[in-house]
Amino acid sequence: MGRTSDAREKILSAARALIELRGYSALGVAEICKAAGVPKGSFYYFFESKEALALAVIDEHWTAQRYDWTRILNSDARPLQRLRQLFEETEAAQRAGQRSCGTVSGCMFGNLTLEMSNQTEAVRKRLQEIFETQVEMVDSVIADAVERDEVTVADSREAARSVVAQLEGQVLFAKLYNNASRLSAVWPNCLALLGARTPQAPVGA
Amino acid sequence: MGRTSDAREKILSAARALIELRGYSALGVAEICKAAGVPKGSFYYFFESKEALALAVIDEHWTAQRYDWTRILNSDARPLQRLRQLFEETEAAQRAGQRSCGTVSGCMFGNLTLEMSNQTEAVRKRLQEIFETQVEMVDSVIADAVERDEVTVADSREAARSVVAQLEGQVLFAKLYNNASRLSAVWPNCLALLGARTPQAPVGA
């Protein structure tokens, strides 16, 4: 039993590292198994297909990220401060990834959206659910800020989408320029997008 | 001569369609040649490698897109209207792509950034140059708007980056949800990001 679940964990962990590094399409099952140090036969014992593995990697990553987002966005801090902390921790995570593997790897979900969403409906659906949940979580913080009269938004769901889109766009640039500091623009941009009334920082400040 | 340049054109055109559909990593030279209807031998006559082909596809796409951006952003319209037209034509192009191939294919440069930028330095460098030029073009429109006192930005270059990041983020969502209408949020968001003083539309309006 111990060995069995070890092998699954090793495959998942190798696949995750390889997907972060090189995307999904370029990977083969043989290569994943080699990196994981498990025989190819065990792959199909745990995963029906490479797509099933991709879904498992996505789920594992989302479980961890959702835990972080929940901790940050449901804290007792003021709503806008919670959003700020989310952006700061995202930047710190990208910086840590860069230190450990040399490059800013970006957002796994954004990466896979642009690489895979038009290729497998199962992956597209899962990524849609994840982004929808992220938007809901941000929406609920924005609704708190609206209640405190700290922001001006006509539609908090649409505003949440715009904040997450801004985050994804800046993560794309952080990856392109291999520079996590690009993410420092997200906070002032979020304030501008939300028409925030408190410590308003102009874009580019 | 005629036949020779035909073959190069056919390879480029097939590669472009396949990259839009399935990304770069999953493609093989044999598949591209088959789709182009040219013998595999002619591939290496025109392109040193698959990477060289990718760069040629990127350059060709950018030449066309740069022509459109220049036409729109250097027109005689008011600065903010030029930006609005850019977003509207981007949405229209994504919608046209969706009609012709069934899915919103997104931004080729954004797609390749997330798929390839950590894999080949030549592609990363080319994509950096393209996004830098896009940011410069938007920056110059924002500077016009600043001169007319229509927007409030502390740093027009940084503001331009934020506008392009917002556009890329919303294109990502348009692709994920296969829904070009997501792009209609870019214009009000751009106004918010620039602290526009004229027809201010709130986020989510």
mmCIF file of C-alpha atoms in Angstrom, chain B:
data_model
loop_
_atom_site.group_PDB
_atom_site.id
_atom_site.type_symbol
_atom_site.label_atom_id
_atom_site.label_comp_id
_atom_site.label_asym_id
_atom_site.label_seq_id
_atom_site.Cartn_x
_atom_site.Cartn_y
_atom_site.Cartn_z
ATOM 1 C CA MET B 1 10.656 30.311 -58.183
ATOM 2 C CA GLY B 2 6.884 30.573 -58.018
ATOM 3 C CA ARG B 3 6.561 27.063 -56.625
ATOM 4 C CA THR B 4 9.340 27.598 -54.104
ATOM 5 C CA SER B 5 7.825 30.636 -52.465
ATOM 6 C CA ASP B 6 4.433 28.935 -52.620
ATOM 7 C CA ALA B 7 5.783 26.108 -50.500
ATOM 8 C CA ARG B 8 7.173 28.484 -47.872
ATOM 9 C CA GLU B 9 3.856 30.315 -47.781
ATOM 10 C CA LYS B 10 1.933 27.045 -47.455
ATOM 11 C CA ILE B 11 4.118 25.877 -44.567
ATOM 12 C CA LEU B 12 3.729 29.218 -42.773
ATOM 13 C CA SER B 13 0.006 29.254 -43.269
ATOM 14 C CA ALA B 14 -0.473 25.657 -42.087
ATOM 15 C CA ALA B 15 1.799 26.238 -39.085
ATOM 16 C CA ARG B 16 -0.093 29.352 -38.144
ATOM 17 C CA ALA B 17 -3.457 27.600 -38.254
ATOM 18 C CA LEU B 18 -2.147 24.615 -36.282
ATOM 19 C CA ILE B 19 -0.442 26.803 -33.664
ATOM 20 C CA GLU B 20 -3.662 28.830 -33.193
ATOM 21 C CA LEU B 21 -5.550 25.589 -32.743
ATOM 22 C CA ARG B 22 -3.203 23.481 -30.635
ATOM 23 C CA GLY B 23 -0.194 25.512 -29.598
ATOM 24 C CA TYR B 24 3.384 24.967 -30.627
ATOM 25 C CA SER B 25 4.766 22.159 -28.493
ATOM 26 C CA ALA B 26 2.313 19.523 -29.629
ATOM 27 C CA LEU B 27 3.164 20.026 -33.312
ATOM 28 C CA GLY B 28 5.654 18.042 -35.306
ATOM 29 C CA VAL B 29 7.336 19.061 -38.536
ATOM 30 C CA ALA B 30 5.838 16.058 -40.345
ATOM 31 C CA GLU B 31 2.319 17.101 -39.346
ATOM 32 C CA ILE B 32 2.880 20.678 -40.474
ATOM 33 C CA CYS B 33 4.175 19.507 -43.867
ATOM 34 C CA LYS B 34 1.246 17.159 -44.273
ATOM 35 C CA ALA B 35 -1.225 19.942 -43.550
ATOM 36 C CA ALA B 36 0.663 22.245 -45.912
ATOM 37 C CA GLY B 37 0.746 19.579 -48.629
ATOM 38 C CA VAL B 38 4.501 19.901 -49.139
ATOM 39 C CA PRO B 39 7.201 17.228 -48.874
ATOM 40 C CA LYS B 40 9.069 17.184 -45.573
ATOM 41 C CA GLY B 41 12.327 17.856 -47.414
ATOM 42 C CA SER B 42 11.196 21.337 -48.378
ATOM 43 C CA PHE B 43 10.630 22.276 -44.749
ATOM 44 C CA TYR B 44 14.326 22.321 -43.974
ATOM 45 C CA TYR B 45 14.996 24.150 -47.195
ATOM 46 C CA PHE B 46 13.036 27.119 -45.836
ATOM 47 C CA PHE B 47 13.384 26.761 -42.081
ATOM 48 C CA GLU B 48 16.382 25.702 -40.043
ATOM 49 C CA SER B 49 14.234 24.277 -37.291
ATOM 50 C CA LYS B 50 10.763 24.242 -35.795
ATOM 51 C CA GLU B 51 11.847 27.203 -33.657
ATOM 52 C CA ALA B 52 12.802 29.181 -36.773
ATOM 53 C CA LEU B 53 9.337 28.436 -38.156
ATOM 54 C CA ALA B 54 7.729 29.626 -34.916
ATOM 55 C CA LEU B 55 9.639 32.903 -35.165
ATOM 56 C CA ALA B 56 8.517 33.320 -38.795
ATOM 57 C CA VAL B 57 4.871 32.685 -37.828
ATOM 58 C CA ILE B 58 5.172 35.202 -34.985
ATOM 59 C CA ASP B 59 6.762 37.805 -37.274
ATOM 60 C CA GLU B 60 4.144 37.379 -39.953
ATOM 61 C CA HIS B 61 1.316 37.674 -37.427
ATOM 62 C CA TRP B 62 2.905 40.736 -35.838
ATOM 63 C CA THR B 63 3.422 42.464 -39.201
ATOM 64 C CA ALA B 64 -0.307 42.207 -39.868
ATOM 65 C CA GLN B 65 -1.347 43.123 -36.336
ATOM 66 C CA ARG B 66 1.086 46.024 -36.136
ATOM 67 C CA TYR B 67 -0.390 47.395 -39.364
ATOM 68 C CA ASP B 68 -3.865 47.330 -37.766
ATOM 69 C CA TRP B 69 -2.694 48.813 -34.469
ATOM 70 C CA THR B 70 -0.874 51.617 -36.302
ATOM 71 C CA ARG B 71 -3.925 52.427 -38.413
ATOM 72 C CA ILE B 72 -6.151 52.544 -35.338
ATOM 73 C CA LEU B 73 -3.834 54.189 -32.817
ATOM 74 C CA ASN B 74 -2.420 56.841 -35.168
ATOM 75 C CA SER B 75 -5.795 57.947 -36.532
ATOM 76 C CA ASP B 76 -7.177 61.461 -36.144
ATOM 77 C CA ALA B 77 -9.765 60.375 -33.572
ATOM 78 C CA ARG B 78 -9.519 61.544 -29.953
ATOM 79 C CA PRO B 79 -6.991 59.479 -27.974
ATOM 80 C CA LEU B 80 -9.456 57.558 -25.816
ATOM 81 C CA GLN B 81 -11.612 56.813 -28.851
ATOM 82 C CA ARG B 82 -8.582 55.293 -30.561
ATOM 83 C CA LEU B 83 -8.087 52.953 -27.619
ATOM 84 C CA ARG B 84 -11.778 52.087 -27.653
ATOM 85 C CA GLN B 85 -11.582 51.243 -31.344
ATOM 86 C CA LEU B 86 -8.583 49.008 -30.693
ATOM 87 C CA PHE B 87 -10.554 47.004 -28.135
ATOM 88 C CA GLU B 88 -13.633 46.833 -30.364
ATOM 89 C CA GLU B 89 -11.635 45.587 -33.341
ATOM 90 C CA THR B 90 -9.877 43.055 -31.120
ATOM 91 C CA GLU B 91 -13.249 41.736 -29.968
ATOM 92 C CA ALA B 92 -14.512 41.653 -33.566
ATOM 93 C CA ALA B 93 -11.411 39.711 -34.664
ATOM 94 C CA GLN B 94 -11.852 37.145 -31.882
ATOM 95 C CA ARG B 95 -15.508 36.791 -32.851
ATOM 96 C CA ALA B 96 -14.592 36.279 -36.512
ATOM 97 C CA GLY B 97 -12.014 33.649 -35.515
ATOM 98 C CA GLN B 98 -14.635 31.888 -33.412
ATOM 99 C CA ARG B 99 -17.080 31.841 -36.342
ATOM 100 C CA SER B 100 -14.483 30.360 -38.657
ATOM 101 C CA CYS B 101 -12.930 27.729 -36.371
ATOM 102 C CA GLY B 102 -15.483 27.213 -33.613
ATOM 103 C CA THR B 103 -13.417 28.515 -30.722
ATOM 104 C CA VAL B 104 -12.022 31.835 -29.529
ATOM 105 C CA SER B 105 -8.318 31.291 -30.151
ATOM 106 C CA GLY B 106 -7.094 34.196 -28.041
ATOM 107 C CA CYS B 107 -3.937 36.198 -28.606
ATOM 108 C CA MET B 108 -1.202 34.256 -30.392
ATOM 109 C CA PHE B 109 1.475 36.214 -28.535
ATOM 110 C CA GLY B 110 -0.121 35.658 -25.136
ATOM 111 C CA ASN B 111 -0.652 31.981 -25.926
ATOM 112 C CA LEU B 112 2.967 31.504 -26.950
ATOM 113 C CA THR B 113 4.231 33.511 -23.974
ATOM 114 C CA LEU B 114 2.569 31.160 -21.545
ATOM 115 C CA GLU B 115 3.417 28.075 -23.541
ATOM 116 C CA MET B 116 6.942 28.771 -24.735
ATOM 117 C CA SER B 117 8.601 31.718 -23.045
ATOM 118 C CA ASN B 118 10.446 29.546 -20.541
ATOM 119 C CA GLN B 119 11.566 27.111 -23.230
ATOM 120 C CA THR B 120 13.237 29.070 -25.960
ATOM 121 C CA GLU B 121 15.094 32.307 -25.366
ATOM 122 C CA ALA B 122 14.778 33.360 -29.005
ATOM 123 C CA VAL B 123 10.992 33.200 -28.825
ATOM 124 C CA ARG B 124 10.920 34.896 -25.427
ATOM 125 C CA LYS B 125 13.040 37.758 -26.772
ATOM 126 C CA ARG B 126 10.846 38.205 -29.840
ATOM 127 C CA LEU B 127 7.648 38.204 -27.762
ATOM 128 C CA GLN B 128 9.188 40.710 -25.336
ATOM 129 C CA GLU B 129 9.940 43.034 -28.249
ATOM 130 C CA ILE B 130 6.393 42.721 -29.598
ATOM 131 C CA PHE B 131 4.723 43.429 -26.250
ATOM 132 C CA GLU B 132 7.159 46.287 -25.634
ATOM 133 C CA THR B 133 6.152 47.817 -28.969
ATOM 134 C CA GLN B 134 2.456 47.354 -28.160
ATOM 135 C CA VAL B 135 3.013 49.101 -24.824
ATOM 136 C CA GLU B 136 4.905 51.959 -26.569
ATOM 137 C CA MET B 137 2.050 52.398 -29.043
ATOM 138 C CA VAL B 138 -0.553 52.544 -26.269
ATOM 139 C CA ASP B 139 1.743 54.781 -24.208
ATOM 140 C CA SER B 140 1.885 57.309 -27.009
ATOM 141 C CA VAL B 141 -1.934 57.485 -27.149
ATOM 142 C CA ILE B 142 -2.101 57.869 -23.365
ATOM 143 C CA ALA B 143 0.444 60.699 -23.574
ATOM 144 C CA ASP B 144 -1.881 62.450 -26.061
ATOM 145 C CA ALA B 145 -4.764 61.985 -23.622
ATOM 146 C CA VAL B 146 -2.629 63.373 -20.774
ATOM 147 C CA GLU B 147 -1.858 66.451 -22.889
ATOM 148 C CA ARG B 148 -5.565 67.040 -23.408
ATOM 149 C CA ASP B 149 -6.080 66.571 -19.687
ATOM 150 C CA GLU B 150 -8.476 63.689 -20.317
ATOM 151 C CA VAL B 151 -6.762 61.150 -18.031
ATOM 152 C CA THR B 152 -4.803 61.101 -14.777
ATOM 153 C CA VAL B 153 -1.777 58.852 -14.758
ATOM 154 C CA ALA B 154 1.446 59.126 -12.778
ATOM 155 C CA ASP B 155 3.483 57.220 -15.356
ATOM 156 C CA SER B 156 2.070 56.744 -18.836
ATOM 157 C CA ARG B 157 4.379 53.806 -19.686
ATOM 158 C CA GLU B 158 3.300 51.922 -16.588
ATOM 159 C CA ALA B 159 -0.346 52.782 -17.323
ATOM 160 C CA ALA B 160 0.073 51.457 -20.868
ATOM 161 C CA ARG B 161 1.442 48.184 -19.498
ATOM 162 C CA SER B 162 -1.600 47.893 -17.249
ATOM 163 C CA VAL B 163 -3.971 48.477 -20.165
ATOM 164 C CA VAL B 164 -2.226 45.827 -22.281
ATOM 165 C CA ALA B 165 -2.186 43.461 -19.270
ATOM 166 C CA GLN B 166 -5.932 44.002 -18.821
ATOM 167 C CA LEU B 167 -6.474 43.271 -22.506
ATOM 168 C CA GLU B 168 -4.413 40.055 -22.306
ATOM 169 C CA GLY B 169 -6.202 38.955 -19.135
ATOM 170 C CA GLN B 170 -9.629 39.460 -20.681
ATOM 171 C CA VAL B 171 -8.551 37.701 -23.890
ATOM 172 C CA LEU B 172 -7.534 34.764 -21.689
ATOM 173 C CA PHE B 173 -11.047 34.668 -20.220
ATOM 174 C CA ALA B 174 -12.598 35.057 -23.690
ATOM 175 C CA LYS B 175 -10.643 31.988 -24.752
ATOM 176 C CA LEU B 176 -11.392 30.014 -21.585
ATOM 177 C CA TYR B 177 -15.139 30.652 -21.796
ATOM 178 C CA ASN B 178 -15.112 30.640 -25.617
ATOM 179 C CA ASN B 179 -16.942 33.939 -25.428
ATOM 180 C CA ALA B 180 -15.612 37.012 -27.216
ATOM 181 C CA SER B 181 -18.070 39.254 -25.330
ATOM 182 C CA ARG B 182 -15.761 39.080 -22.331
ATOM 183 C CA LEU B 183 -13.719 41.680 -24.162
ATOM 184 C CA SER B 184 -16.420 44.305 -23.786
ATOM 185 C CA ALA B 185 -15.146 44.856 -20.218
ATOM 186 C CA VAL B 186 -11.792 46.147 -21.503
ATOM 187 C CA TRP B 187 -13.024 49.619 -22.445
ATOM 188 C CA PRO B 188 -14.610 50.619 -19.089
ATOM 189 C CA ASN B 189 -11.645 49.011 -17.306
ATOM 190 C CA CYS B 190 -9.239 51.017 -19.419
ATOM 191 C CA LEU B 191 -11.061 54.226 -18.450
ATOM 192 C CA ALA B 192 -10.824 53.241 -14.781
ATOM 193 C CA LEU B 193 -7.124 52.345 -15.060
ATOM 194 C CA LEU B 194 -6.381 55.699 -16.669
ATOM 195 C CA GLY B 195 -8.497 57.711 -14.262
ATOM 196 C CA ALA B 196 -10.324 59.073 -17.314
ATOM 197 C CA ARG B 197 -12.237 62.297 -16.820
ATOM 198 C CA THR B 198 -14.472 61.964 -19.889
ATOM 199 C CA PRO B 199 -17.477 59.626 -20.372
ATOM 200 C CA GLN B 200 -16.456 57.625 -17.345
ATOM 201 C CA ALA B 201 -18.145 54.257 -17.299
ATOM 202 C CA PRO B 202 -17.969 52.417 -13.985
ATOM 203 C CA VAL B 203 -16.465 48.935 -13.998
ATOM 204 C CA GLY B 204 -19.103 46.378 -14.802
ATOM 205 C CA ALA B 205 -21.382 48.889 -16.483
#
